[in-house]
Short mmCIF file of C-alpha atoms in Angstrom, two decimals:
data_model
loop_
_atom_site.label_atom_id
_atom_site.label_comp_id
_atom_site.label_asym_id
_atom_site.label_seq_id
_atom_site.Cartn_x
_atom_site.Cartn_y
_atom_site.Cartn_z
CA UNK A 6 -73.64 235.26 126.81
CA UNK A 7 -69.97 235.78 126.15
CA UNK A 8 -67.92 238.96 125.79
CA UNK A 9 -66.91 239.69 122.18
CA UNK A 10 -63.39 240.60 121.07
CA UNK A 11 -64.70 244.05 120.11
CA UNK A 12 -66.05 244.57 123.63
CA UNK A 13 -62.86 243.20 125.16
CA UNK A 14 -60.69 245.56 123.11
CA UNK A 15 -62.89 248.50 124.12
CA UNK A 16 -62.38 247.52 127.76
CA UNK A 17 -58.61 247.30 127.28
CA UNK A 18 -58.56 250.71 125.56
CA UNK A 19 -60.52 252.31 128.40
CA UNK A 20 -58.22 250.68 130.96
CA UNK A 21 -55.10 251.93 129.16
CA UNK A 22 -56.56 255.43 129.05
CA UNK A 23 -57.20 255.32 132.79
CA UNK A 24 -53.66 254.08 133.40
CA UNK A 25 -52.28 257.04 131.48
CA UNK A 26 -54.40 259.42 133.56
CA UNK A 27 -52.99 257.83 136.71
CA UNK A 28 -49.49 257.99 135.26
CA UNK A 29 -48.98 254.24 135.68
CA UNK A 30 -47.95 251.34 133.45
CA UNK A 31 -50.33 248.39 133.36
CA UNK A 32 -50.88 244.86 132.18
CA UNK A 33 -54.54 244.33 131.28
CA UNK A 34 -56.24 240.98 130.62
CA UNK A 35 -59.80 240.13 129.59
CA UNK A 36 -61.31 236.65 129.92
CA UNK A 37 -64.68 235.43 128.66
CA UNK A 38 -67.52 233.71 130.53
CA UNK A 39 -65.57 230.44 130.39
CA UNK A 40 -62.57 232.15 132.01
CA UNK A 41 -60.54 231.83 128.79
CA UNK A 42 -58.35 234.73 127.58
CA UNK A 43 -59.79 237.06 124.93
CA UNK A 44 -57.54 240.13 124.91
CA UNK A 45 -54.34 241.27 126.58
CA UNK A 46 -52.10 244.33 126.51
CA UNK A 47 -48.89 245.20 128.35
CA UNK A 48 -47.96 248.85 128.25
CA UNK A 49 -44.33 249.64 127.41
CA UNK A 50 -42.06 249.13 130.43
CA UNK A 51 -44.88 247.77 132.60
CA UNK A 52 -43.87 245.04 135.09
CA UNK A 53 -43.23 241.69 133.45
CA UNK A 54 -44.40 239.89 136.57
CA UNK A 55 -47.77 241.51 136.16
CA UNK A 56 -48.55 239.61 132.94
CA UNK A 57 -49.46 236.59 134.99
CA UNK A 58 -51.04 238.64 137.78
CA UNK A 59 -53.41 240.41 135.40
CA UNK A 60 -54.52 237.11 133.88
CA UNK A 61 -55.02 235.43 137.28
CA UNK A 62 -56.95 238.40 138.66
CA UNK A 63 -59.28 238.26 135.67
CA UNK A 64 -59.80 234.51 136.02
CA UNK A 65 -60.30 234.79 139.78
CA UNK A 66 -63.00 237.44 139.27
CA UNK A 67 -64.84 235.21 136.81
CA UNK A 68 -64.33 232.01 138.79
CA UNK A 69 -66.38 233.44 141.65
CA UNK A 70 -68.25 236.34 139.99
CA UNK A 71 -66.65 238.56 142.59
CA UNK A 72 -64.01 241.29 142.64
CA UNK A 73 -60.66 239.66 143.35
CA UNK A 74 -60.05 242.05 146.23
CA UNK A 75 -63.33 241.04 147.88
CA UNK A 76 -62.20 237.43 147.82
CA UNK A 77 -58.89 238.58 149.32
CA UNK A 78 -60.75 239.95 152.34
CA UNK A 79 -62.32 236.52 152.85
CA UNK A 80 -59.02 234.65 152.49
CA UNK A 81 -57.18 236.34 155.36
CA UNK A 82 -56.04 234.20 158.31
CA UNK A 83 -59.17 233.27 160.26
CA UNK A 84 -61.43 234.17 157.32
CA UNK A 85 -63.88 231.78 155.64
CA UNK A 86 -61.84 231.43 152.44
CA UNK A 87 -58.39 231.20 154.08
CA UNK A 88 -55.85 229.70 151.66
CA UNK A 89 -58.33 229.54 148.74
CA UNK A 90 -55.38 230.73 146.61
CA UNK A 91 -54.14 227.13 146.48
CA UNK A 92 -57.01 226.18 144.16
CA UNK A 93 -57.40 226.50 140.41
CA UNK A 94 -53.69 226.45 139.70
CA UNK A 95 -53.16 229.55 141.82
CA UNK A 96 -55.60 232.38 142.45
CA UNK A 97 -54.67 236.02 142.89
CA UNK A 98 -56.90 237.70 145.44
CA UNK A 99 -55.45 241.21 145.43
CA UNK A 100 -57.64 244.03 144.10
CA UNK A 101 -57.59 244.55 140.33
CA UNK A 102 -59.91 241.78 139.07
CA UNK A 103 -63.53 242.69 138.29
CA UNK A 104 -66.37 240.72 136.66
CA UNK A 105 -67.79 242.26 133.49
CA UNK A 106 -71.59 242.22 133.16
CA UNK A 107 -73.84 242.96 130.24
CA UNK A 108 -76.91 245.20 130.39
CA UNK A 109 -78.98 242.35 131.90
CA UNK A 110 -76.52 241.89 134.75
CA UNK A 111 -75.18 238.59 133.40
CA UNK A 112 -71.45 237.98 133.85
CA UNK A 113 -69.97 237.79 130.34
CA UNK A 114 -66.30 237.86 131.35
CA UNK A 115 -63.85 239.65 133.61
CA UNK A 116 -60.94 242.09 133.54
CA UNK A 117 -57.69 241.97 135.47
CA UNK A 118 -55.19 244.82 135.81
CA UNK A 119 -51.75 244.79 137.42
CA UNK A 120 -48.78 247.11 137.37
CA UNK A 121 -48.97 249.61 140.20
CA UNK A 122 -50.51 249.89 143.67
CA UNK A 123 -53.55 247.69 144.14
CA UNK A 124 -55.62 250.86 144.43
CA UNK A 125 -54.50 251.92 140.97
CA UNK A 126 -54.90 248.39 139.63
CA UNK A 127 -58.51 248.42 140.83
CA UNK A 128 -59.24 251.83 139.30
CA UNK A 129 -57.85 250.73 135.96
CA UNK A 130 -59.84 247.49 136.00
CA UNK A 131 -62.97 249.40 136.93
CA UNK A 132 -62.52 251.81 134.03
CA UNK A 133 -62.25 248.83 131.72
CA UNK A 134 -65.28 247.04 133.13
CA UNK A 135 -67.36 250.22 132.93
CA UNK A 136 -66.63 250.56 129.21
CA UNK A 137 -68.92 247.56 128.53
CA UNK A 138 -72.68 248.14 128.53
CA UNK B 15 -34.48 246.89 121.18
CA UNK B 16 -37.91 245.73 122.16
CA UNK B 17 -41.19 245.73 120.32
CA UNK B 18 -43.55 248.43 121.60
CA UNK B 19 -47.20 247.86 122.47
CA UNK B 20 -48.12 250.11 119.55
CA UNK B 21 -46.12 247.93 117.17
CA UNK B 22 -47.55 244.77 118.71
CA UNK B 23 -51.09 246.02 118.32
CA UNK B 24 -50.37 246.92 114.70
CA UNK B 25 -49.13 243.38 114.13
CA UNK B 26 -52.26 241.92 115.74
CA UNK B 27 -54.48 244.16 113.61
CA UNK B 28 -52.70 243.07 110.41
CA UNK B 29 -52.95 239.43 111.45
CA UNK B 30 -56.67 239.75 112.16
CA UNK B 31 -57.18 241.38 108.77
CA UNK B 32 -55.35 238.49 107.08
CA UNK B 33 -57.44 235.98 109.02
CA UNK B 34 -60.61 237.63 107.75
CA UNK B 35 -59.33 237.47 104.17
CA UNK B 36 -58.66 233.76 104.64
CA UNK B 37 -62.09 233.32 106.23
CA UNK B 38 -60.58 231.84 109.40
CA UNK B 39 -60.79 232.56 113.13
CA UNK B 40 -57.48 233.07 114.88
CA UNK B 41 -55.77 233.49 118.20
CA UNK B 42 -52.82 235.88 117.86
CA UNK B 43 -50.08 236.48 120.42
CA UNK B 44 -47.11 238.86 120.41
CA UNK B 45 -44.12 238.48 122.73
CA UNK B 46 -41.23 240.89 123.19
CA UNK B 47 -37.47 240.33 123.00
CA UNK B 48 -37.62 238.78 126.49
CA UNK B 49 -40.24 236.27 125.26
CA UNK B 50 -42.83 237.87 127.52
CA UNK B 51 -46.39 238.53 126.30
CA UNK B 52 -47.18 242.02 125.00
CA UNK B 53 -50.48 241.69 123.13
CA UNK B 54 -53.08 239.02 122.52
CA UNK B 55 -56.41 238.72 120.69
CA UNK B 56 -58.83 235.82 120.23
CA UNK B 57 -61.35 236.34 117.46
CA UNK B 58 -64.96 235.47 118.35
CA UNK B 59 -65.56 231.70 118.24
CA UNK B 60 -61.89 230.91 117.51
CA UNK B 61 -60.62 227.66 119.08
CA UNK B 62 -60.13 227.91 122.82
CA UNK B 63 -57.22 225.47 122.65
CA UNK B 64 -55.39 227.88 120.36
CA UNK B 65 -54.97 230.51 123.07
CA UNK B 66 -52.12 228.51 124.50
CA UNK B 67 -50.85 227.39 121.09
CA UNK B 68 -50.53 230.96 119.80
CA UNK B 69 -48.58 231.99 122.88
CA UNK B 70 -46.27 228.97 122.73
CA UNK B 71 -45.60 229.43 119.01
CA UNK B 72 -44.62 233.04 119.64
CA UNK B 73 -42.33 232.12 122.53
CA UNK B 74 -40.81 229.23 120.59
CA UNK B 75 -40.02 231.56 117.67
CA UNK B 76 -38.28 234.05 119.98
CA UNK B 77 -36.53 231.40 122.09
CA UNK B 78 -34.56 230.28 119.04
CA UNK B 79 -34.99 233.26 116.65
CA UNK B 80 -36.42 230.78 114.18
CA UNK B 81 -39.84 230.11 112.69
CA UNK B 82 -41.60 227.54 114.87
CA UNK B 83 -42.23 225.33 111.85
CA UNK B 84 -38.50 225.27 111.02
CA UNK B 85 -37.79 223.95 114.49
CA UNK B 86 -40.53 221.38 113.94
CA UNK B 87 -38.62 219.97 110.98
CA UNK B 88 -35.62 219.44 113.27
CA UNK B 89 -37.63 217.81 116.05
CA UNK B 90 -38.96 214.86 114.05
CA UNK B 91 -37.92 211.34 115.10
CA UNK B 92 -34.24 210.94 114.20
CA UNK B 93 -33.79 214.70 113.84
CA UNK B 94 -31.19 216.78 115.70
CA UNK B 95 -33.77 218.51 117.93
CA UNK B 96 -35.89 215.42 118.59
CA UNK B 97 -38.24 216.02 121.57
CA UNK B 98 -37.09 219.59 122.11
CA UNK B 99 -40.77 220.26 122.84
CA UNK B 100 -40.17 218.99 126.38
CA UNK B 101 -38.06 222.04 127.22
CA UNK B 102 -39.15 225.47 128.40
CA UNK B 103 -42.39 224.25 129.91
CA UNK B 104 -43.54 222.94 126.53
CA UNK B 105 -42.65 224.21 123.07
CA UNK B 106 -44.95 224.21 120.05
CA UNK B 107 -43.03 223.54 116.87
CA UNK B 108 -45.85 223.65 114.33
CA UNK B 109 -45.85 226.48 111.77
CA UNK B 110 -47.40 229.75 112.90
CA UNK B 111 -44.65 231.28 115.04
CA UNK B 112 -42.37 233.90 113.44
CA UNK B 113 -39.68 236.19 114.86
CA UNK B 114 -40.32 239.91 114.42
CA UNK B 115 -37.34 242.02 113.33
CA UNK B 116 -36.84 245.76 113.17
CA UNK B 117 -35.38 247.62 110.18
CA UNK B 118 -31.85 246.65 111.25
CA UNK B 119 -32.68 242.95 111.29
CA UNK B 120 -32.62 242.71 115.07
CA UNK B 121 -35.18 240.38 116.65
CA UNK B 122 -37.45 242.57 118.79
CA UNK B 123 -40.14 239.97 119.49
CA UNK B 124 -42.24 237.29 117.84
CA UNK B 125 -45.77 236.51 116.76
CA UNK B 126 -47.76 233.30 117.09
CA UNK B 127 -51.02 232.49 115.32
CA UNK B 128 -53.29 229.48 115.79
CA UNK B 129 -56.83 228.64 114.74
CA UNK B 130 -56.87 226.89 111.39
CA UNK B 131 -54.58 224.77 109.23
CA UNK B 132 -50.90 225.34 109.94
CA UNK B 133 -50.61 226.84 106.46
CA UNK B 134 -53.20 229.47 107.36
CA UNK B 135 -51.66 229.96 110.79
CA UNK B 136 -48.33 230.69 109.11
CA UNK B 137 -49.85 233.15 106.62
CA UNK B 138 -51.59 235.04 109.40
CA UNK B 139 -48.43 235.21 111.50
CA UNK B 140 -46.46 236.38 108.49
CA UNK B 141 -48.93 239.18 107.80
CA UNK B 142 -48.53 240.29 111.40
CA UNK B 143 -44.73 240.14 111.34
CA UNK B 144 -44.61 242.06 108.05
CA UNK B 145 -46.59 244.93 109.57
CA UNK B 146 -43.52 245.88 111.64
CA UNK B 147 -40.71 247.79 109.93
CA UNK C 14 -75.06 228.21 124.34
CA UNK C 15 -73.82 225.97 127.09
CA UNK C 16 -74.69 222.37 127.95
CA UNK C 17 -76.92 222.07 131.05
CA UNK C 18 -76.26 219.69 133.93
CA UNK C 19 -79.43 217.81 132.97
CA UNK C 20 -78.12 217.31 129.43
CA UNK C 21 -74.69 216.35 130.73
CA UNK C 22 -76.16 213.75 133.10
CA UNK C 23 -78.25 212.33 130.24
CA UNK C 24 -75.07 211.99 128.19
CA UNK C 25 -73.27 210.26 131.06
CA UNK C 26 -76.21 207.86 131.54
CA UNK C 27 -76.23 206.96 127.83
CA UNK C 28 -72.46 206.45 127.88
CA UNK C 29 -72.67 204.18 130.93
CA UNK C 30 -75.40 202.15 129.24
CA UNK C 31 -73.22 201.73 126.16
CA UNK C 32 -70.27 200.69 128.33
CA UNK C 33 -72.41 197.97 129.92
CA UNK C 34 -73.45 196.71 126.49
CA UNK C 35 -69.78 196.51 125.51
CA UNK C 36 -68.97 194.84 128.81
CA UNK C 37 -66.40 197.50 129.70
CA UNK C 38 -65.76 199.81 132.65
CA UNK C 39 -65.48 203.49 131.83
CA UNK C 40 -64.65 206.93 133.14
CA UNK C 41 -66.88 209.55 131.51
CA UNK C 42 -66.42 213.33 131.66
CA UNK C 43 -68.53 216.17 130.26
CA UNK C 44 -67.24 219.73 129.84
CA UNK C 45 -69.20 222.82 128.82
CA UNK C 46 -68.55 225.32 126.02
CA UNK C 47 -65.85 226.96 128.15
CA UNK C 48 -64.10 223.57 128.55
CA UNK C 49 -64.98 223.49 132.27
CA UNK C 50 -66.16 220.24 133.90
CA UNK C 51 -69.92 219.74 134.33
CA UNK C 52 -70.39 216.04 135.09
CA UNK C 53 -68.22 213.00 135.74
CA UNK C 54 -68.71 209.32 136.55
CA UNK C 55 -66.28 206.47 137.12
CA UNK C 56 -67.83 203.03 136.96
CA UNK C 57 -66.88 200.63 139.77
CA UNK C 58 -63.42 199.13 139.18
CA UNK C 59 -62.76 201.25 136.09
CA UNK C 60 -59.13 202.33 135.59
CA UNK C 61 -58.06 205.10 137.98
CA UNK C 62 -55.66 206.47 135.37
CA UNK C 63 -58.60 207.07 133.10
CA UNK C 64 -60.09 209.76 135.34
CA UNK C 65 -57.59 212.23 133.96
CA UNK C 66 -57.72 210.78 130.45
CA UNK C 67 -61.49 211.16 130.19
CA UNK C 68 -61.28 214.79 131.32
CA UNK C 69 -58.43 215.62 128.95
CA UNK C 70 -60.14 213.95 126.00
CA UNK C 71 -63.27 216.01 126.65
CA UNK C 72 -61.29 219.24 126.92
CA UNK C 73 -59.24 218.42 123.83
CA UNK C 74 -62.43 217.85 121.82
CA UNK C 75 -63.84 221.21 122.90
CA UNK C 76 -60.54 223.06 122.55
CA UNK C 77 -60.51 222.36 118.82
CA UNK C 78 -64.17 221.39 118.12
CA UNK C 79 -62.80 218.14 116.78
CA UNK C 80 -62.84 214.50 117.84
CA UNK C 81 -59.72 213.85 119.92
CA UNK C 82 -58.79 210.92 117.68
CA UNK C 83 -58.91 213.13 114.57
CA UNK C 84 -56.40 215.45 116.20
CA UNK C 85 -54.30 212.40 117.00
CA UNK C 86 -54.05 211.59 113.31
CA UNK C 87 -52.69 215.10 112.69
CA UNK C 88 -50.17 214.92 115.54
CA UNK C 89 -48.23 211.89 114.30
CA UNK C 90 -44.54 212.35 113.42
CA UNK C 91 -44.42 214.34 110.19
CA UNK C 92 -48.03 215.49 110.61
CA UNK C 93 -49.12 219.14 110.76
CA UNK C 94 -49.96 219.05 114.48
CA UNK C 95 -46.94 217.01 115.62
CA UNK C 96 -46.37 217.42 119.38
CA UNK C 97 -49.51 219.54 119.89
CA UNK C 98 -49.98 217.48 123.06
CA UNK C 99 -47.46 219.75 124.80
CA UNK C 100 -49.99 222.61 124.82
CA UNK C 101 -52.84 223.42 127.19
CA UNK C 102 -51.29 221.63 130.14
CA UNK C 103 -51.30 218.34 128.27
CA UNK C 104 -53.71 217.22 125.54
CA UNK C 105 -54.88 213.66 124.99
CA UNK C 106 -55.31 212.93 121.31
CA UNK C 107 -56.44 209.32 121.44
CA UNK C 108 -59.99 208.51 120.32
CA UNK C 109 -62.70 208.92 122.94
CA UNK C 110 -63.27 212.70 122.99
CA UNK C 111 -66.19 214.11 120.98
CA UNK C 112 -67.70 217.60 120.73
CA UNK C 113 -71.37 217.85 121.73
CA UNK C 114 -73.56 220.00 119.49
CA UNK C 115 -77.07 221.31 119.96
CA UNK C 116 -79.82 221.12 117.31
CA UNK C 117 -78.38 224.18 115.55
CA UNK C 118 -74.96 222.57 115.21
CA UNK C 119 -73.36 224.83 117.80
CA UNK C 120 -70.76 223.21 120.05
CA UNK C 121 -72.16 223.38 123.60
CA UNK C 122 -69.60 221.10 125.25
CA UNK C 123 -67.78 217.81 124.83
CA UNK C 124 -67.60 214.29 126.22
CA UNK C 125 -64.54 212.20 126.99
CA UNK C 126 -64.54 208.46 127.72
CA UNK C 127 -61.64 206.26 128.83
CA UNK C 128 -61.36 202.78 130.26
CA UNK C 129 -60.94 200.20 127.52
CA UNK C 130 -59.64 200.01 123.95
CA UNK C 131 -59.76 203.33 122.12
CA UNK C 132 -62.38 201.80 119.83
CA UNK C 133 -64.62 201.15 122.81
CA UNK C 134 -63.80 204.53 124.33
CA UNK C 135 -64.95 206.16 121.10
CA UNK C 136 -68.18 204.15 120.93
CA UNK C 137 -69.03 205.06 124.50
CA UNK C 138 -68.32 208.76 123.93
CA UNK C 139 -70.40 208.68 120.76
CA UNK C 140 -73.36 207.14 122.58
CA UNK C 141 -73.11 209.94 125.12
CA UNK C 142 -72.84 212.71 122.53
CA UNK C 143 -75.79 211.29 120.58
CA UNK C 144 -78.01 211.50 123.64
CA UNK C 145 -78.06 215.32 123.34
CA UNK C 146 -80.38 216.86 120.76
CA UNK D 11 -64.24 199.00 151.35
CA UNK D 12 -64.79 201.54 148.66
CA UNK D 13 -67.75 203.75 147.83
CA UNK D 14 -69.62 202.54 144.74
CA UNK D 15 -70.68 204.76 141.86
CA UNK D 16 -74.29 204.11 142.84
CA UNK D 17 -73.61 205.35 146.37
CA UNK D 18 -71.66 208.31 145.06
CA UNK D 19 -74.48 209.31 142.74
CA UNK D 20 -76.96 209.02 145.60
CA UNK D 21 -74.75 211.36 147.65
CA UNK D 22 -74.56 213.83 144.78
CA UNK D 23 -78.34 213.73 144.34
CA UNK D 24 -78.91 214.38 148.05
CA UNK D 25 -76.39 217.23 147.98
CA UNK D 26 -78.08 218.81 144.95
CA UNK D 27 -81.45 218.56 146.70
CA UNK D 28 -80.04 220.30 149.77
CA UNK D 29 -78.51 223.01 147.57
CA UNK D 30 -81.92 223.66 146.04
CA UNK D 31 -83.49 223.93 149.49
CA UNK D 32 -80.83 226.49 150.46
CA UNK D 33 -81.36 228.31 147.15
CA UNK D 34 -77.69 227.96 146.20
CA UNK D 35 -75.74 226.63 143.21
CA UNK D 36 -73.13 224.03 144.00
CA UNK D 37 -70.26 222.00 142.63
CA UNK D 38 -70.23 218.55 144.26
CA UNK D 39 -67.40 216.00 144.09
CA UNK D 40 -67.13 212.47 145.48
CA UNK D 41 -63.82 210.64 145.86
CA UNK D 42 -63.29 207.02 146.87
CA UNK D 43 -61.12 205.49 149.59
CA UNK D 44 -58.09 206.02 147.33
CA UNK D 45 -58.91 209.76 147.09
CA UNK D 46 -59.66 209.34 143.39
CA UNK D 47 -62.71 211.00 141.78
CA UNK D 48 -65.86 208.90 141.40
CA UNK D 49 -68.66 211.36 140.65
CA UNK D 50 -69.00 215.08 140.02
CA UNK D 51 -71.79 217.54 139.21
CA UNK D 52 -71.81 221.29 138.63
CA UNK D 53 -75.25 222.88 138.85
CA UNK D 54 -76.11 225.32 136.04
CA UNK D 55 -74.47 228.73 136.62
CA UNK D 56 -72.58 227.55 139.71
CA UNK D 57 -69.15 229.14 140.17
CA UNK D 58 -66.54 227.81 137.75
CA UNK D 59 -63.80 228.27 140.33
CA UNK D 60 -65.62 225.85 142.63
CA UNK D 61 -65.04 222.85 140.34
CA UNK D 62 -61.52 222.63 141.65
CA UNK D 63 -62.48 223.63 145.19
CA UNK D 64 -65.08 220.86 145.50
CA UNK D 65 -62.57 218.25 144.32
CA UNK D 66 -59.84 219.51 146.64
CA UNK D 67 -62.16 219.62 149.65
CA UNK D 68 -63.18 216.02 149.00
CA UNK D 69 -59.56 214.88 148.64
CA UNK D 70 -58.49 216.85 151.70
CA UNK D 71 -61.24 215.20 153.78
CA UNK D 72 -60.14 211.73 152.69
CA UNK D 73 -56.41 212.43 152.94
CA UNK D 74 -56.76 212.98 156.68
CA UNK D 75 -60.16 211.35 157.43
CA UNK D 76 -61.20 214.70 158.83
CA UNK D 77 -63.62 217.43 157.81
CA UNK D 78 -61.75 219.94 155.70
CA UNK D 79 -62.86 222.77 157.96
CA UNK D 80 -61.40 221.02 161.00
CA UNK D 81 -58.04 220.88 159.29
CA UNK D 82 -58.46 224.58 158.47
CA UNK D 83 -58.64 225.38 162.18
CA UNK D 84 -55.28 223.67 162.63
CA UNK D 85 -53.64 225.43 159.68
CA UNK D 86 -54.05 228.99 160.93
CA UNK D 87 -50.92 231.04 161.67
CA UNK D 88 -49.35 229.61 164.83
CA UNK D 89 -51.37 226.39 164.55
CA UNK D 90 -49.90 222.87 164.40
CA UNK D 91 -50.73 222.35 160.71
CA UNK D 92 -49.76 225.83 159.54
CA UNK D 93 -49.37 225.93 155.74
CA UNK D 94 -50.33 222.30 155.29
CA UNK D 95 -52.15 223.56 152.18
CA UNK D 96 -48.83 223.46 150.32
CA UNK D 97 -48.82 219.65 150.40
CA UNK D 98 -50.48 217.19 148.04
CA UNK D 99 -50.55 219.59 145.11
CA UNK D 100 -52.66 222.03 147.08
CA UNK D 101 -55.14 221.33 149.87
CA UNK D 102 -58.33 223.27 150.53
CA UNK D 103 -59.03 223.51 154.23
CA UNK D 104 -62.25 225.52 154.19
CA UNK D 105 -65.44 223.81 155.39
CA UNK D 106 -67.31 221.74 152.79
CA UNK D 107 -65.26 218.52 152.70
CA UNK D 108 -66.52 215.56 154.74
CA UNK D 109 -65.39 211.91 154.96
CA UNK D 110 -68.03 209.35 154.00
CA UNK D 111 -68.29 206.28 156.26
CA UNK D 112 -70.13 203.01 155.84
CA UNK D 113 -72.31 201.41 158.52
CA UNK D 114 -69.22 200.06 160.27
CA UNK D 115 -67.65 203.48 160.57
CA UNK D 116 -65.02 202.77 157.93
CA UNK D 117 -64.10 205.68 155.66
CA UNK D 118 -65.08 204.63 152.12
CA UNK D 119 -64.63 208.03 150.45
CA UNK D 120 -65.38 211.72 150.88
CA UNK D 121 -67.57 214.50 149.54
CA UNK D 122 -66.65 218.09 148.74
CA UNK D 123 -69.10 220.92 148.06
CA UNK D 124 -68.37 224.48 146.93
CA UNK D 125 -70.48 227.30 145.56
CA UNK D 126 -71.76 229.51 148.34
CA UNK D 127 -70.81 230.49 151.89
CA UNK D 128 -68.71 227.88 153.67
CA UNK D 129 -71.65 227.32 156.01
CA UNK D 130 -73.85 226.37 153.05
CA UNK D 131 -71.04 224.35 151.48
CA UNK D 132 -70.78 222.35 154.70
CA UNK D 133 -74.54 221.76 154.93
CA UNK D 134 -74.65 220.53 151.35
CA UNK D 135 -71.68 218.21 151.87
CA UNK D 136 -73.26 216.88 155.06
CA UNK D 137 -76.53 216.11 153.28
CA UNK D 138 -74.53 214.16 150.70
CA UNK D 139 -72.49 212.25 153.28
CA UNK D 140 -75.62 211.39 155.28
CA UNK D 141 -77.22 209.79 152.22
CA UNK D 142 -74.75 206.88 152.52
CA UNK D 143 -75.43 204.21 155.15
#
């Protein structure tokens, strides 16, 4: 199962709406089950450096079927995944990347959000992921 | 002047509509005046390899304020821009990348389309660029 | 639909058998529908430089659902896909990459072979692709 | 002395068997004495991000003839190999990479496993390495 463009655009729309509620400016990326980009949006005046961050957070979440921030807890000094960021051309393990599952619990893609505090990034990604049933 | 996300999404929508008319599946990317990604869409089952091509065509068009295919004519063996593709982390000089101008003729971004013949790619990009006034 | 490891290993086995018949030494790579590696084998004393070639041929074939050598015809000077090799981190457009389809004609992955003449590389890849029903 | 493809495939088979016993899904990579890939397998639905991790663990183990996890102890903040991960295009120093020796104790290659906890990754890699005499 793979996320459709229609589903991906619904996730981006929900994420943008959440960003507006939080009064932030976000970059939002959606990848499919193969970790390949499906949809992307950068809100006006959002950080340029977050284009790449949003995409890497989304890929990281799909690479390991895990929220990027959870992986970041494991990659701290002394942790079991210390320095995992050196793999896959560069992972981003800050919060803001979340796997997207269908109704059967299968991972069909992932969303990454970047543009504000990691707390806000996570909330925006979550709003996007929750828009998919 | 910079393209807005609203304008970029209108360009993507027009490009998708054109792709449907041509019975093709496209990847469509919009970059701003700084050559940084603003909006992206991959139609269901469109070529995965065209994600990167669409983005590079868009950047190439903005880097030189020139249609990517025009640059490709100059980069042939013996031509004045021979092997220019080696610059900027890799240019794509096939048709399908077009600068986007506002009503005053200023370049505010660019669109790249990839997923079919270069003739179709160009038509789809053109439809997207024309959606911006 | 995605190729399974069992299918991928059957394709590698058939490709190795063909390589032995041709008295060549091959590197053989299988990617899935998302262009991610599933199975790989390098025959003893096969070219080390062909590890990367086999993988890139397989990815190239899946990226565009096209035999890598067909793309290579289009990427010659003056051709419509001239210099496409600069995309996707480096394409390989020599023969030896072939999409793998299931019984319904859907692309479920691709095979890449490298280690001898491109004619032999193609025959070996074809033997591997034909092993999947 | 160099690991043969037959030996590498036996190591992969033993590693897959161990993964099944542990009820995990693994990516398994074997490199030769030159740190170049010989054999690779990704079990169905195993993490996509672990393709690269398995390969890097195997290379890391052969680069220094040391278990990857041992190097990871040395690369912690304040340790003698701090930030060694930045070398060689990116090392992975988590457990799961193990040198493979022949009967004379000579290193003939290495195995890397990734797909679960680092404890499981290590057990799977060990089962693979032990399959070679």
